[in-house]
């Protein structure tokens, strides 16, 4: 068994998502540590909501980092061994960086909070958006985005997430998104739906946020990774700290290449992919990418205890 860990990002959050880990003290201890650092009660938020607070980007991003780190700490405390490779979906890449000891937990929390603020401020409410396109070839979606962007009206549309075969998320200006949905449907998409997100992540509209993150990362102290991470932007590991900082800047304006990431795991001889954090969103995507890879989700304490004993 050769396994990789993957860490979810925004979209996996829900009120009560940590309830299944109630018998593991390290989970709540990690939340308390983060709450002391950011001066905000994340355990109360995740336990009681309200959901509107949970879904605010400025809360969701640190919350998913805390959850992923807490579950990984639970894994190691129960005797879980070190994975061969890591990857995180979008924001989840920061969880991978903490696990690989590229940055410490406190610094990662501060960076993620700054990242969330910069992303919220980069595009005014109602200007941008995202949509999921299902059942259409990637190349067709890329062509639609390019044609809409080239119309010359100053609006842009780009692929943001290549999540699984036949599932691509697009991002850009709101009107361009609506046009992209209509064109995708006319090209035969099974579904083309506007997502309830005002922030157009992983596209050129995030350039102000990327510029902000460049300044933040210049001041950050990073170490070479102790576990290899396949990064969203180029699906490659980076051992050099300067390269990692640059890849985190580029991540904000580049698509998440999740399909390529999972296929790269398979090419490296990975047999099991373990989703580290609440929910099973990534496991569902991964199954559609490569059915030969075994999928495990550490979605509660019982699953962690079972997975630790796998050989």
GROMACS .gro file of C-alpha atoms in nm:
model
  311
    1UNK     CA    1   0.000   0.000   0.000
    2UNK     CA    2   0.138   0.336  -0.108
    3UNK     CA    3  -0.087   0.622  -0.009
    4UNK     CA    4  -0.130   0.996  -0.062
    5UNK     CA    5  -0.325   1.245   0.149
    6UNK     CA    6  -0.550   1.507  -0.009
    7UNK     CA    7  -0.706   1.805   0.169
    8UNK     CA    8  -1.041   1.964   0.078
    9UNK     CA    9  -1.100   2.335   0.034
   10UNK     CA   10  -1.409   2.554   0.025
   11UNK     CA   11  -1.729   2.367  -0.047
   12UNK     CA   12  -1.676   2.089   0.207
   13UNK     CA   13  -1.784   2.297   0.507
   14UNK     CA   14  -2.110   2.239   0.694
   15UNK     CA   15  -2.250   2.305   1.040
   16UNK     CA   16  -2.176   2.001   1.256
   17UNK     CA   17  -1.902   1.870   1.025
   18UNK     CA   18  -1.671   1.794   1.321
   19UNK     CA   19  -1.933   1.606   1.528
   20UNK     CA   20  -1.803   1.268   1.416
   21UNK     CA   21  -1.468   1.332   1.583
   22UNK     CA   22  -1.607   1.414   1.928
   23UNK     CA   23  -1.414   1.137   2.106
   24UNK     CA   24  -1.074   1.264   1.987
   25UNK     CA   25  -0.953   1.543   2.222
   26UNK     CA   26  -0.683   1.658   1.977
   27UNK     CA   27  -0.954   1.780   1.738
   28UNK     CA   28  -1.100   2.033   1.980
   29UNK     CA   29  -0.751   2.121   2.109
   30UNK     CA   30  -0.649   2.218   1.755
   31UNK     CA   31  -0.959   2.433   1.716
   32UNK     CA   32  -0.883   2.603   2.048
   33UNK     CA   33  -0.525   2.671   1.937
   34UNK     CA   34  -0.652   2.833   1.617
   35UNK     CA   35  -0.919   3.033   1.804
   36UNK     CA   36  -0.652   3.172   2.037
   37UNK     CA   37  -0.438   3.274   1.739
   38UNK     CA   38  -0.714   3.441   1.533
   39UNK     CA   39  -0.925   3.553   1.831
   40UNK     CA   40  -1.242   3.390   1.700
   41UNK     CA   41  -1.439   3.092   1.833
   42UNK     CA   42  -1.426   2.851   1.539
   43UNK     CA   43  -1.549   2.553   1.742
   44UNK     CA   44  -1.874   2.734   1.827
   45UNK     CA   45  -1.914   2.835   1.463
   46UNK     CA   46  -1.864   2.485   1.327
   47UNK     CA   47  -2.078   2.327   1.598
   48UNK     CA   48  -2.374   2.565   1.604
   49UNK     CA   49  -2.347   2.787   1.296
   50UNK     CA   50  -2.524   2.977   1.165
   51UNK     CA   51  -2.448   2.844   0.818
   52UNK     CA   52  -2.429   3.195   0.674
   53UNK     CA   53  -2.129   3.270   0.896
   54UNK     CA   54  -1.968   2.937   0.810
   55UNK     CA   55  -1.998   3.011   0.437
   56UNK     CA   56  -1.837   3.355   0.448
   57UNK     CA   57  -1.503   3.318   0.269
   58UNK     CA   58  -1.323   3.499   0.549
   59UNK     CA   59  -1.442   3.226   0.789
   60UNK     CA   60  -1.451   2.925   0.557
   61UNK     CA   61  -1.087   2.941   0.455
   62UNK     CA   62  -0.933   2.934   0.806
   63UNK     CA   63  -1.202   2.689   0.917
   64UNK     CA   64  -1.114   2.431   0.650
   65UNK     CA   65  -0.744   2.470   0.726
   66UNK     CA   66  -0.811   2.410   1.097
   67UNK     CA   67  -1.029   2.107   1.023
   68UNK     CA   68  -0.771   1.947   0.792
   69UNK     CA   69  -0.482   2.001   1.032
   70UNK     CA   70  -0.692   1.871   1.324
   71UNK     CA   71  -0.782   1.550   1.141
   72UNK     CA   72  -0.420   1.495   1.034
   73UNK     CA   73  -0.305   1.542   1.394
   74UNK     CA   74  -0.565   1.286   1.501
   75UNK     CA   75  -0.429   1.048   1.236
   76UNK     CA   76  -0.071   1.079   1.362
   77UNK     CA   77  -0.176   1.060   1.730
   78UNK     CA   78  -0.340   0.724   1.659
   79UNK     CA   79  -0.025   0.589   1.496
   80UNK     CA   80  -0.093   0.674   1.131
   81UNK     CA   81   0.217   0.673   0.913
   82UNK     CA   82   0.346   0.950   0.691
   83UNK     CA   83   0.196   0.963   0.338
   84UNK     CA   84   0.417   0.938   0.030
   85UNK     CA   85   0.260   1.241  -0.139
   86UNK     CA   86   0.025   1.529  -0.061
   87UNK     CA   87  -0.209   1.758  -0.251
   88UNK     CA   88  -0.479   2.004  -0.155
   89UNK     CA   89  -0.772   2.128  -0.361
   90UNK     CA   90  -0.733   2.507  -0.386
   91UNK     CA   91  -0.730   2.632  -0.025
   92UNK     CA   92  -0.649   2.273   0.080
   93UNK     CA   93  -0.298   2.327  -0.053
   94UNK     CA   94  -0.226   2.534   0.259
   95UNK     CA   95  -0.323   2.238   0.478
   96UNK     CA   96  -0.077   2.026   0.279
   97UNK     CA   97   0.192   2.288   0.342
   98UNK     CA   98   0.136   2.266   0.719
   99UNK     CA   99   0.142   1.885   0.712
  100UNK     CA  100   0.464   1.892   0.507
  101UNK     CA  101   0.610   2.138   0.763
  102UNK     CA  102   0.666   2.407   0.500
  103UNK     CA  103   0.495   2.654   0.732
  104UNK     CA  104   0.379   2.633   1.091
  105UNK     CA  105   0.012   2.630   1.184
  106UNK     CA  106   0.003   2.986   1.322
  107UNK     CA  107   0.167   3.136   1.011
  108UNK     CA  108  -0.063   2.938   0.782
  109UNK     CA  109  -0.371   3.065   0.968
  110UNK     CA  110  -0.256   3.425   0.929
  111UNK     CA  111  -0.182   3.376   0.558
  112UNK     CA  112  -0.514   3.207   0.490
  113UNK     CA  113  -0.706   3.481   0.672
  114UNK     CA  114  -0.520   3.741   0.459
  115UNK     CA  115  -0.587   3.536   0.146
  116UNK     CA  116  -0.961   3.524   0.221
  117UNK     CA  117  -0.975   3.901   0.286
  118UNK     CA  118  -0.781   3.977  -0.033
  119UNK     CA  119  -1.007   3.751  -0.240
  120UNK     CA  120  -1.324   3.912  -0.098
  121UNK     CA  121  -1.189   4.260  -0.171
  122UNK     CA  122  -1.054   4.181  -0.520
  123UNK     CA  123  -1.391   4.183  -0.697
  124UNK     CA  124  -1.697   4.387  -0.588
  125UNK     CA  125  -2.010   4.194  -0.491
  126UNK     CA  126  -2.216   4.102  -0.798
  127UNK     CA  127  -1.937   4.163  -1.051
  128UNK     CA  128  -1.797   3.809  -1.066
  129UNK     CA  129  -1.921   3.454  -1.038
  130UNK     CA  130  -1.859   3.085  -1.097
  131UNK     CA  131  -2.053   2.808  -1.270
  132UNK     CA  132  -2.023   2.431  -1.292
  133UNK     CA  133  -2.036   2.272  -1.637
  134UNK     CA  134  -2.115   1.899  -1.641
  135UNK     CA  135  -2.093   1.654  -1.928
  136UNK     CA  136  -1.889   1.861  -2.174
  137UNK     CA  137  -1.537   1.803  -2.305
  138UNK     CA  138  -1.268   2.024  -2.149
  139UNK     CA  139  -1.155   2.153  -2.489
  140UNK     CA  140  -1.506   2.272  -2.576
  141UNK     CA  141  -1.529   2.460  -2.246
  142UNK     CA  142  -1.187   2.616  -2.303
  143UNK     CA  143  -1.300   2.732  -2.649
  144UNK     CA  144  -1.623   2.881  -2.510
  145UNK     CA  145  -1.426   3.072  -2.246
  146UNK     CA  146  -1.177   3.199  -2.502
  147UNK     CA  147  -1.449   3.309  -2.746
  148UNK     CA  148  -1.638   3.502  -2.477
  149UNK     CA  149  -1.320   3.666  -2.345
  150UNK     CA  150  -1.221   3.769  -2.700
  151UNK     CA  151  -1.547   3.955  -2.765
  152UNK     CA  152  -1.369   4.278  -2.675
  153UNK     CA  153  -1.609   4.409  -2.412
  154UNK     CA  154  -1.356   4.388  -2.132
  155UNK     CA  155  -1.518   4.085  -1.967
  156UNK     CA  156  -1.334   3.758  -1.914
  157UNK     CA  157  -1.424   3.393  -1.862
  158UNK     CA  158  -1.180   3.114  -1.774
  159UNK     CA  159  -1.175   2.750  -1.660
  160UNK     CA  160  -1.113   2.758  -1.282
  161UNK     CA  161  -1.129   2.395  -1.168
  162UNK     CA  162  -1.075   2.080  -1.373
  163UNK     CA  163  -1.240   1.866  -1.105
  164UNK     CA  164  -1.308   1.539  -1.283
  165UNK     CA  165  -1.375   1.419  -1.638
  166UNK     CA  166  -1.692   1.599  -1.743
  167UNK     CA  167  -1.691   1.843  -1.449
  168UNK     CA  168  -1.530   2.182  -1.498
  169UNK     CA  169  -1.594   2.500  -1.302
  170UNK     CA  170  -1.563   2.831  -1.488
  171UNK     CA  171  -1.504   3.174  -1.336
  172UNK     CA  172  -1.513   3.535  -1.448
  173UNK     CA  173  -1.742   3.835  -1.487
  174UNK     CA  174  -2.107   3.764  -1.404
  175UNK     CA  175  -2.241   3.841  -1.753
  176UNK     CA  176  -1.969   3.630  -1.912
  177UNK     CA  177  -2.062   3.344  -1.677
  178UNK     CA  178  -2.427   3.361  -1.781
  179UNK     CA  179  -2.325   3.365  -2.145
  180UNK     CA  180  -2.094   3.068  -2.084
  181UNK     CA  181  -2.379   2.873  -1.927
  182UNK     CA  182  -2.601   2.930  -2.232
  183UNK     CA  183  -2.326   2.839  -2.479
  184UNK     CA  184  -2.239   2.525  -2.281
  185UNK     CA  185  -2.601   2.414  -2.286
  186UNK     CA  186  -2.620   2.472  -2.661
  187UNK     CA  187  -2.305   2.258  -2.702
  188UNK     CA  188  -2.476   1.970  -2.520
  189UNK     CA  189  -2.373   2.008  -2.156
  190UNK     CA  190  -2.578   1.783  -1.926
  191UNK     CA  191  -2.592   2.060  -1.667
  192UNK     CA  192  -2.463   2.416  -1.653
  193UNK     CA  193  -2.542   2.586  -1.325
  194UNK     CA  194  -2.450   2.911  -1.155
  195UNK     CA  195  -2.278   2.843  -0.821
  196UNK     CA  196  -2.370   3.040  -0.506
  197UNK     CA  197  -2.031   3.213  -0.495
  198UNK     CA  198  -1.964   3.582  -0.549
  199UNK     CA  199  -1.586   3.537  -0.559
  200UNK     CA  200  -1.454   3.422  -0.899
  201UNK     CA  201  -1.164   3.210  -0.775
  202UNK     CA  202  -0.872   3.084  -0.984
  203UNK     CA  203  -0.901   3.331  -1.269
  204UNK     CA  204  -0.741   3.660  -1.376
  205UNK     CA  205  -0.995   3.865  -1.176
  206UNK     CA  206  -0.804   3.750  -0.868
  207UNK     CA  207  -0.489   3.938  -0.973
  208UNK     CA  208  -0.530   4.203  -0.696
  209UNK     CA  209  -0.553   3.918  -0.442
  210UNK     CA  210  -0.247   3.752  -0.598
  211UNK     CA  211  -0.051   4.079  -0.571
  212UNK     CA  212  -0.152   4.105  -0.206
  213UNK     CA  213  -0.046   3.745  -0.140
  214UNK     CA  214   0.291   3.810  -0.301
  215UNK     CA  215   0.356   4.080  -0.041
  216UNK     CA  216   0.236   3.855   0.242
  217UNK     CA  217   0.448   3.562   0.125
  218UNK     CA  218   0.761   3.775   0.087
  219UNK     CA  219   0.748   3.826   0.464
  220UNK     CA  220   0.658   3.464   0.544
  221UNK     CA  221   0.908   3.209   0.673
  222UNK     CA  222   0.889   2.882   0.481
  223UNK     CA  223   1.093   2.561   0.499
  224UNK     CA  224   1.157   2.295   0.232
  225UNK     CA  225   0.878   2.032   0.245
  226UNK     CA  226   0.934   1.711   0.438
  227UNK     CA  227   0.668   1.538   0.225
  228UNK     CA  228   0.635   1.609  -0.147
  229UNK     CA  229   0.333   1.816  -0.250
  230UNK     CA  230   0.185   1.818  -0.600
  231UNK     CA  231   0.075   2.178  -0.649
  232UNK     CA  232  -0.248   2.289  -0.818
  233UNK     CA  233  -0.083   2.513  -1.077
  234UNK     CA  234   0.166   2.274  -1.241
  235UNK     CA  235   0.105   1.934  -1.073
  236UNK     CA  236   0.471   1.921  -0.970
  237UNK     CA  237   0.656   1.910  -0.638
  238UNK     CA  238   0.870   2.210  -0.543
  239UNK     CA  239   1.153   2.180  -0.293
  240UNK     CA  240   1.272   2.540  -0.323
  241UNK     CA  241   1.102   2.789  -0.088
  242UNK     CA  242   1.110   3.071  -0.346
  243UNK     CA  243   0.934   2.846  -0.599
  244UNK     CA  244   0.668   2.751  -0.344
  245UNK     CA  245   0.594   3.117  -0.271
  246UNK     CA  246   0.558   3.190  -0.642
  247UNK     CA  247   0.333   2.888  -0.698
  248UNK     CA  248   0.102   3.007  -0.417
  249UNK     CA  249   0.074   3.348  -0.583
  250UNK     CA  250   0.000   3.190  -0.922
  251UNK     CA  251  -0.256   2.955  -0.765
  252UNK     CA  252  -0.500   3.243  -0.719
  253UNK     CA  253  -0.512   3.323  -1.091
  254UNK     CA  254  -0.463   2.970  -1.233
  255UNK     CA  255  -0.700   2.673  -1.263
  256UNK     CA  256  -0.692   2.386  -1.014
  257UNK     CA  257  -0.571   2.088  -1.219
  258UNK     CA  258  -0.725   1.818  -1.002
  259UNK     CA  259  -0.770   1.557  -1.276
  260UNK     CA  260  -0.400   1.580  -1.365
  261UNK     CA  261  -0.308   1.562  -0.995
  262UNK     CA  262  -0.491   1.234  -0.933
  263UNK     CA  263  -0.351   1.086  -1.253
  264UNK     CA  264  -0.002   1.191  -1.142
  265UNK     CA  265  -0.058   1.006  -0.813
  266UNK     CA  266  -0.141   0.691  -1.008
  267UNK     CA  267   0.169   0.734  -1.225
  268UNK     CA  268   0.377   0.753  -0.902
  269UNK     CA  269   0.243   0.416  -0.789
  270UNK     CA  270  -0.006   0.548  -0.533
  271UNK     CA  271  -0.267   0.281  -0.455
  272UNK     CA  272  -0.478   0.460  -0.190
  273UNK     CA  273  -0.586   0.825  -0.166
  274UNK     CA  274  -0.695   0.938   0.179
  275UNK     CA  275  -0.913   1.249   0.207
  276UNK     CA  276  -0.810   1.422   0.528
  277UNK     CA  277  -1.089   1.638   0.661
  278UNK     CA  278  -1.466   1.643   0.696
  279UNK     CA  279  -1.683   1.536   0.404
  280UNK     CA  280  -1.623   1.316   0.101
  281UNK     CA  281  -1.619   1.568  -0.183
  282UNK     CA  282  -1.271   1.483  -0.310
  283UNK     CA  283  -1.325   1.106  -0.284
  284UNK     CA  284  -1.623   1.142  -0.517
  285UNK     CA  285  -1.416   1.338  -0.771
  286UNK     CA  286  -1.121   1.099  -0.743
  287UNK     CA  287  -1.336   0.792  -0.817
  288UNK     CA  288  -1.448   0.948  -1.141
  289UNK     CA  289  -1.089   1.026  -1.238
  290UNK     CA  290  -0.940   0.680  -1.171
  291UNK     CA  291  -1.153   0.389  -1.052
  292UNK     CA  292  -0.845   0.175  -0.983
  293UNK     CA  293  -0.734   0.399  -0.695
  294UNK     CA  294  -0.876   0.310  -0.355
  295UNK     CA  295  -1.049   0.604  -0.184
  296UNK     CA  296  -1.079   0.661   0.190
  297UNK     CA  297  -1.232   0.962   0.365
  298UNK     CA  298  -1.136   1.035   0.725
  299UNK     CA  299  -1.483   1.177   0.782
  300UNK     CA  300  -1.511   1.064   1.147
  301UNK     CA  301  -1.302   0.914   1.426
  302UNK     CA  302  -1.407   0.555   1.349
  303UNK     CA  303  -1.282   0.586   0.990
  304UNK     CA  304  -0.947   0.722   1.113
  305UNK     CA  305  -0.906   0.430   1.353
  306UNK     CA  306  -0.981   0.180   1.077
  307UNK     CA  307  -0.756   0.350   0.820
  308UNK     CA  308  -0.458   0.365   1.058
  309UNK     CA  309  -0.451  -0.016   1.059
  310UNK     CA  310  -0.443  -0.055   0.681
  311UNK     CA  311  -0.126  -0.213   0.546
   0.00000   0.00000   0.00000
